[in-house]
Amino acid sequence: EVQLVESGGALVKPGGSLRLSCAASGLTFINAWMTWVRRAPGKGLEWVGRIKSKTGGGTTDYAAPVKGRFTISRDDSKNTVYLQMNSLKTEDTAVYYCITGFCSGASCHWDDAFTIWGQGTMVTVSS
Amino acid sequence: QSALTQPASVSGSPGQSITISCSGTSSDVGGYNYVSWYQQHPGKAPKLIIYAVSNRPSGVSNRFSGSKSGNTASLTISGLQAEDEADYFCSSYTRGTTLVLFGGGTKLTVL
């Protein structure tokens, strides 16, 4: 069974740090581009950032609200992607999901069509 | 970059067809053929039902179809069934620092 399992969510004070993990199973993780999205209470989904596979360059991209504060990394030996969150703000309060796309034949949809979603982990930033 | 705009709710009777719209701009929906649609039942993970505007992943019913005109994409569900009652949301690739925009979601009620 293909699965993504997030962990690491917690209550943290403004200005604090937190690292989320997302463990993958049932997919060829080394080839997957991994994305983090979040849903704040009462709001819609928001794209947070993405890390390409190492063969794809291994580079990262981030949404403007988190750029410079959040860092995505991956450990292909552990089939795990991480989201390091620093200088947390109250507006970062949300459920964080890791997700990934797919390849069909020669066409890949890593950045636009997400077939696998984790169950999410809650991050609450509050004093 | 603002989220894509969807109606909050739509409804239809079994056997009918309904359409859900997803409005964006020329920088996202109108600029790329990378619109996707997701179905989400309560307590479940989203399920991809349409990608690249009008393509269905393997296993998705052909009652689901997608299209795009200008800056607005649409999801049509034909032959409505009770099991189609769920939340539906769209996404689009976009230019800028944010690579993907999501719609706010539409609750489909099957009467």
Coordinates of N, CA, C and O in Angstrom, one line a residue, chain B residues 29-77:
Chain B
V29 N -4.8 29.4 -14.0 CA -5.7 28.5 -14.8 C -5.6 28.8 -16.3 O -5.5 27.9 -17.1
G30 N -5.6 30.1 -16.7 CA -5.6 30.5 -18.1 C -4.2 30.3 -18.8 O -4.2 30.3 -20.0
G31 N -3.2 30.2 -18.0 CA -1.8 30.2 -18.6 C -1.2 28.9 -18.7 O -0.2 28.7 -19.4
Y32 N -1.8 27.9 -18.1 CA -1.2 26.5 -18.1 C -2.4 25.5 -18.2 O -3.4 25.7 -17.7
N33 N -2.1 24.4 -18.9 CA -3.0 23.3 -18.9 C -2.7 22.3 -17.8 O -2.6 21.1 -18.0
Y34 N -2.6 22.8 -16.6 CA -2.2 22.0 -15.4 C -3.2 22.3 -14.3 O -2.9 22.6 -13.2
V35 N -4.5 22.1 -14.6 CA -5.6 22.1 -13.6 C -5.9 20.7 -13.2 O -6.1 19.8 -14.0
S36 N -6.0 20.6 -11.9 CA -6.4 19.3 -11.3 C -7.7 19.4 -10.5 O -7.9 20.5 -10.0
W37 N -8.4 18.3 -10.3 CA -9.6 18.3 -9.4 C -9.4 17.1 -8.5 O -8.9 16.1 -8.8
Y38 N -9.9 17.4 -7.2 CA -9.8 16.4 -6.2 C -11.2 16.2 -5.6 O -12.0 17.2 -5.4
Q39 N -11.5 15.0 -5.1 CA -12.7 14.6 -4.4 C -12.2 14.3 -3.0 O -11.3 13.5 -2.8
Q40 N -12.9 14.8 -2.0 CA -12.6 14.5 -0.6 C -13.8 14.1 0.2 O -14.7 15.0 0.4
H41 N -13.9 12.9 0.7 CA -15.0 12.5 1.6 C -14.6 12.8 3.0 O -13.4 12.9 3.3
P42 N -15.5 13.1 3.9 CA -15.2 13.4 5.3 C -14.2 12.4 5.9 O -14.4 11.2 5.8
G43 N -13.2 13.0 6.5 CA -12.2 12.1 7.2 C -11.3 11.3 6.3 O -10.5 10.5 6.8
K44 N -11.4 11.6 5.0 CA -10.5 10.8 4.1 C -9.5 11.7 3.4 O -9.7 13.0 3.4
A45 N -8.5 11.2 2.8 CA -7.5 12.0 2.1 C -8.1 12.4 0.7 O -9.0 11.6 0.2
P46 N -7.7 13.5 0.2 CA -8.2 13.9 -1.2 C -7.8 12.8 -2.2 O -6.8 12.2 -2.1
K47 N -8.7 12.6 -3.2 CA -8.5 11.7 -4.3 C -8.4 12.5 -5.6 O -9.3 13.2 -5.9
L48 N -7.3 12.3 -6.3 CA -7.2 13.0 -7.6 C -8.2 12.4 -8.6 O -8.2 11.1 -8.8
I49 N -9.0 13.2 -9.2 CA -10.0 12.7 -10.2 C -9.8 13.2 -11.6 O -10.3 12.6 -12.6
I50 N -9.2 14.4 -11.7 CA -8.9 15.0 -13.0 C -7.5 15.6 -12.9 O -7.2 16.3 -11.9
Y51 N -6.7 15.4 -13.9 CA -5.4 16.2 -14.0 C -5.2 16.7 -15.4 O -5.8 16.2 -16.3
A52 N -4.3 17.7 -15.5 CA -4.0 18.3 -16.8 C -5.3 18.7 -17.5 O -5.5 18.3 -18.7
V53 N -6.2 19.3 -16.8 CA -7.5 19.9 -17.3 C -8.6 18.8 -17.5 O -9.7 19.0 -17.0
S54 N -8.2 17.8 -18.2 CA -9.3 16.8 -18.7 C -8.9 15.4 -18.6 O -9.7 14.5 -19.2
N55 N -7.8 15.0 -18.0 CA -7.4 13.6 -18.0 C -7.8 13.0 -16.7 O -7.7 13.5 -15.6
R56 N -8.3 11.7 -16.8 CA -8.7 11.0 -15.7 C -7.7 9.9 -15.3 O -7.2 9.2 -16.2
P57 N -7.3 9.9 -14.0 CA -6.4 8.8 -13.6 C -7.1 7.4 -13.8 O -8.3 7.4 -13.8
S58 N -6.3 6.4 -13.9 CA -6.8 5.1 -14.0 C -7.7 4.8 -12.8 O -7.4 5.1 -11.7
G59 N -8.9 4.2 -13.1 CA -9.8 3.8 -12.1 C -10.9 4.9 -11.7 O -11.8 4.6 -11.0
V60 N -10.7 6.1 -12.2 CA -11.7 7.1 -12.0 C -12.9 7.0 -13.0 O -12.6 6.9 -14.2
S61 N -14.1 7.1 -12.5 CA -15.2 6.9 -13.4 C -15.3 7.9 -14.5 O -14.9 9.1 -14.3
N62 N -15.7 7.5 -15.7 CA -15.9 8.4 -16.8 C -17.1 9.4 -16.6 O -17.4 10.2 -17.5
R63 N -17.7 9.3 -15.5 CA -18.8 10.3 -15.2 C -18.2 11.6 -14.8 O -18.9 12.6 -14.8
F64 N -16.9 11.6 -14.5 CA -16.2 12.8 -14.1 C -15.4 13.3 -15.4 O -14.7 12.6 -16.0
S65 N -15.6 14.6 -15.7 CA -14.9 15.2 -16.8 C -14.5 16.6 -16.5 O -15.2 17.3 -15.7
G66 N -13.4 17.0 -17.1 CA -12.9 18.4 -16.9 C -12.7 19.1 -18.2 O -12.5 18.5 -19.2
S67 N -12.8 20.5 -18.1 CA -12.6 21.3 -19.2 C -12.1 22.7 -18.7 O -12.0 22.9 -17.5
K68 N -11.7 23.5 -19.7 CA -11.2 24.8 -19.4 C -11.6 25.8 -20.5 O -11.5 25.4 -21.7
S69 N -12.0 27.0 -20.1 CA -12.2 28.1 -21.1 C -11.7 29.3 -20.5 O -12.2 29.8 -19.4
G70 N -10.7 29.9 -21.1 CA -10.1 31.1 -20.6 C -9.5 30.9 -19.2 O -8.7 29.9 -19.0
N71 N -9.9 31.7 -18.3 CA -9.3 31.6 -16.9 C -10.2 30.8 -16.0 O -10.0 30.8 -14.8
T72 N -11.1 30.0 -16.5 CA -12.0 29.2 -15.7 C -12.0 27.8 -16.1 O -12.2 27.5 -17.3
A73 N -11.8 26.9 -15.2 CA -11.9 25.5 -15.4 C -13.2 25.0 -14.8 O -13.7 25.6 -13.9
S74 N -13.6 23.8 -15.3 CA -14.9 23.3 -14.8 C -14.7 21.8 -14.6 O -14.1 21.1 -15.4
L75 N -15.4 21.3 -13.6 CA -15.6 19.8 -13.4 C -17.0 19.5 -13.6 O -17.9 20.1 -12.9
T76 N -17.3 18.5 -14.4 CA -18.7 18.1 -14.6 C -18.8 16.7 -14.1 O -18.0 15.8 -14.4
I77 N -19.8 16.4 -13.3 CA -20.2 15.1 -12.9 C -21.5 14.7 -13.5 O -22.5 15.4 -13.2

